Amino acid sequence: MIKDLWYKNAIIYSVNVESFLDSNGDGVGDFEGLSRSLDYLQGMGITCLWLAPFQKSPRRDHGYDISDYYQVDPCFGTLGDFVDFTHEAHQRGIRVMMDLAINHTSDQHPWFQEARRDPSSKYRDYYVWSETKPEDAHKGVIFPGVQETTWTRDPVARQYYFHRFYPFQPDLNIDNPLVLAEIRKIMGFYLELGVSGFRMDAVPFVIEGKSPQARSPMNWQLLRDFRQFLQWRSRDAIILAEANVEPKHSVRYFGEDGDRLQMMFNFWVNQHVFLAMATGEVKPLVKALEQTRERPPNAQWAQFLRNHDELDLGRLSERQRQAVFDAMAPDPDMQLYERGIRRRLAPMLHGDQRRLRMAYSLMFALPGTPVLRYGDELGMGDRLDLPERDSGRTPMQWSNEKNAGFSRADKLVRPIVDEGPYGYEQVNVADQRRDPESLLNWTARMIRIRKEVPEIGWGNFDVLDVGHPGVLALRYRWLNNSVVVVHNLTDEAVEIGLRLPGERDRTLVNLLTRDHSQADRRGLHPLIMEPYGYHWYRAGGLGYLLDRTAV
Ligand code: NOJ
């Protein structure tokens, strides 16, 4: 097994250029601002940035509606600024990944404009058309409550076009080889500019059959083609798939031999983490972990808590979803699209620092590579007065100065969280940086620990029986080393007994405090877990680097 797959143990940080730092005072974050914040990101220990779409766009869906793939949106700077930024990131050992939104373009893209005007243009077949409105046009909408149909009549083309998402996002016709050639060209372009890969948007929809008649089957071969192209052009670039699918389908995205996409967000585990936190019962989470255990050795899960979208709970049963709503988003205005929650993590957990830290510690301890959302390292809040998913996309809170230190402008791309316990005067980088006990400094410490525990990214886990329904204990083993992470999802202190099958005599050394534990005569480590406690142990002691086998 190759041991230098960087994505197996990366720390990924998701950021939107527009919300991070505005260097030129126009109220919108930009690449120059992002470059200036690299010291902060490096200090926190992140190793890879994932940038939301930054190409030219009418920005009606946060940039997921691109009108020119080869230009940086002028509000963020120029391609030159992008290249400078990427260079500076690399200087600090930080990789850059970017969104690849190629399921659809903006309806303002010249391809679509040409396609609707001229039926004989080569661009007509870049999109998916129908003379009549297909009968199932109301089915499969992605944004229920906001989006009504997936087929909309274009008055210029005098035909209906297919759009899986909003009507201003016409789907590209992936069956057209010219479209595939365009996608490859876009990937090739950004690989030349130094990105380490792509977060591929909406993967199941990219490869689904899109004709108005009987739906053709999924085109899995495409994923292999993307992978091959990528690795031919850039040997260590990867694709991280956004595919919220059932576990039984995930292996098809990785490829049984690991010959398709390298990474996938683990939406399945994500939803069950929130269910477990809401109910204080780890059983469904254990099941979700088991269900997503199998994957080719070179494939990797991306584990996350919140992202830039709503927390999608669509894969839970109605009863389970309701339990999460009740605990974390009781007000209908906190919910979205009949399936999700549009709040940031901190308010969902009632700002309880113990619980927040436990949640993050758990994320770092789940099998895979962690992905953080900007601002969550501070415990930023949301603004429910903003529409849909904008609630969680407010500007980064740098200090208690005007506009949270995000911008000097009077009018901002989106309002700051400026009131209440999550307001920028209470929650900001400058204050937290100076406070050794802050969430920010805690996060940096956890990132350091996580990096020192490559067993989680590489190893296999087993779930240890601790005899308590609210405590999850995972053991990872890799290269003769063994690590145990224990999380108490309840608000009560509990006493548990931990047994390490096959490692009865090994001492457990706590990685976060100065305790250690020796098994008693029955082979049990008696542990007291504080309410929302989290413990990280290395079995065998701190000489692990000497013990680590080479292969
Ligand atoms: C998934 C993205 O995460 C979301 O923000 C976007 O609206 C849709 N894809 C459409 O591109």
Short mmCIF file of N, CA and C and ligand atoms in Angstrom, two decimals, residues 61-62 64 101 104 143 165-166 169 199 201-202 242 308-309 389 393, ligand 1:
data_model
loop_
_atom_site.label_atom_id
_atom_site.label_comp_id
_atom_site.label_asym_id
_atom_site.label_seq_id
_atom_site.Cartn_x
_atom_site.Cartn_y
_atom_site.Cartn_z
N ASP A 61 -26.69 31.43 -6.87
CA ASP A 61 -26.59 30.29 -5.96
C ASP A 61 -25.15 30.23 -5.44
N HIS A 62 -24.73 31.35 -4.87
CA HIS A 62 -23.44 31.34 -4.20
C HIS A 62 -22.30 30.93 -5.12
N TYR A 64 -22.48 28.70 -7.53
CA TYR A 64 -22.70 27.39 -8.16
C TYR A 64 -23.47 27.56 -9.47
N ALA A 101 -18.10 22.74 -10.34
CA ALA A 101 -19.56 22.74 -10.51
C ALA A 101 -19.86 22.59 -12.00
N HIS A 104 -24.16 21.70 -14.07
CA HIS A 104 -24.96 22.72 -14.75
C HIS A 104 -24.10 23.97 -14.90
N PHE A 143 -34.75 21.59 -4.15
CA PHE A 143 -35.05 22.60 -3.13
C PHE A 143 -36.56 22.72 -2.92
N PHE A 165 -31.42 21.54 -10.39
CA PHE A 165 -31.45 22.51 -9.29
C PHE A 165 -32.33 23.70 -9.69
N TYR A 166 -31.95 24.92 -9.35
CA TYR A 166 -32.78 26.08 -9.65
C TYR A 166 -32.93 26.27 -11.17
N GLN A 169 -30.10 27.26 -13.47
CA GLN A 169 -28.95 26.36 -13.56
C GLN A 169 -29.24 25.20 -14.53
N ARG A 199 -13.52 19.42 -5.39
CA ARG A 199 -14.71 18.91 -4.70
C ARG A 199 -15.77 18.91 -5.80
N ASP A 201 -19.12 18.81 -7.44
CA ASP A 201 -20.47 19.14 -7.01
C ASP A 201 -21.47 18.14 -7.59
N ALA A 202 -22.42 17.72 -6.76
CA ALA A 202 -23.61 17.01 -7.24
C ALA A 202 -23.31 15.77 -8.09
N GLU A 242 -19.21 15.10 -3.79
CA GLU A 242 -20.42 15.41 -3.04
C GLU A 242 -21.49 14.44 -3.54
N HIS A 308 -21.59 24.26 4.04
CA HIS A 308 -22.17 25.54 3.61
C HIS A 308 -23.65 25.41 3.27
N ASP A 309 -24.16 24.18 3.22
CA ASP A 309 -25.57 23.96 2.91
C ASP A 309 -26.35 23.73 4.20
N ARG A 389 -30.07 29.19 2.72
CA ARG A 389 -28.82 28.75 3.33
C ARG A 389 -27.86 29.89 3.64
N ARG A 393 -23.75 31.71 6.17
CA ARG A 393 -22.67 32.13 5.27
C ARG A 393 -22.26 33.58 5.55
C1 NOJ B 1 -24.50 21.38 -4.02
C2 NOJ B 1 -23.92 22.58 -3.36
O1 NOJ B 1 -23.31 22.20 -2.16
C3 NOJ B 1 -25.04 23.57 -3.17
O2 NOJ B 1 -24.62 24.66 -2.40
C4 NOJ B 1 -25.55 23.99 -4.51
O3 NOJ B 1 -26.69 24.82 -4.35
C5 NOJ B 1 -25.94 22.79 -5.36
N1 NOJ B 1 -24.98 21.73 -5.32
C6 NOJ B 1 -26.13 23.21 -6.80
O4 NOJ B 1 -24.88 23.44 -7.39
#
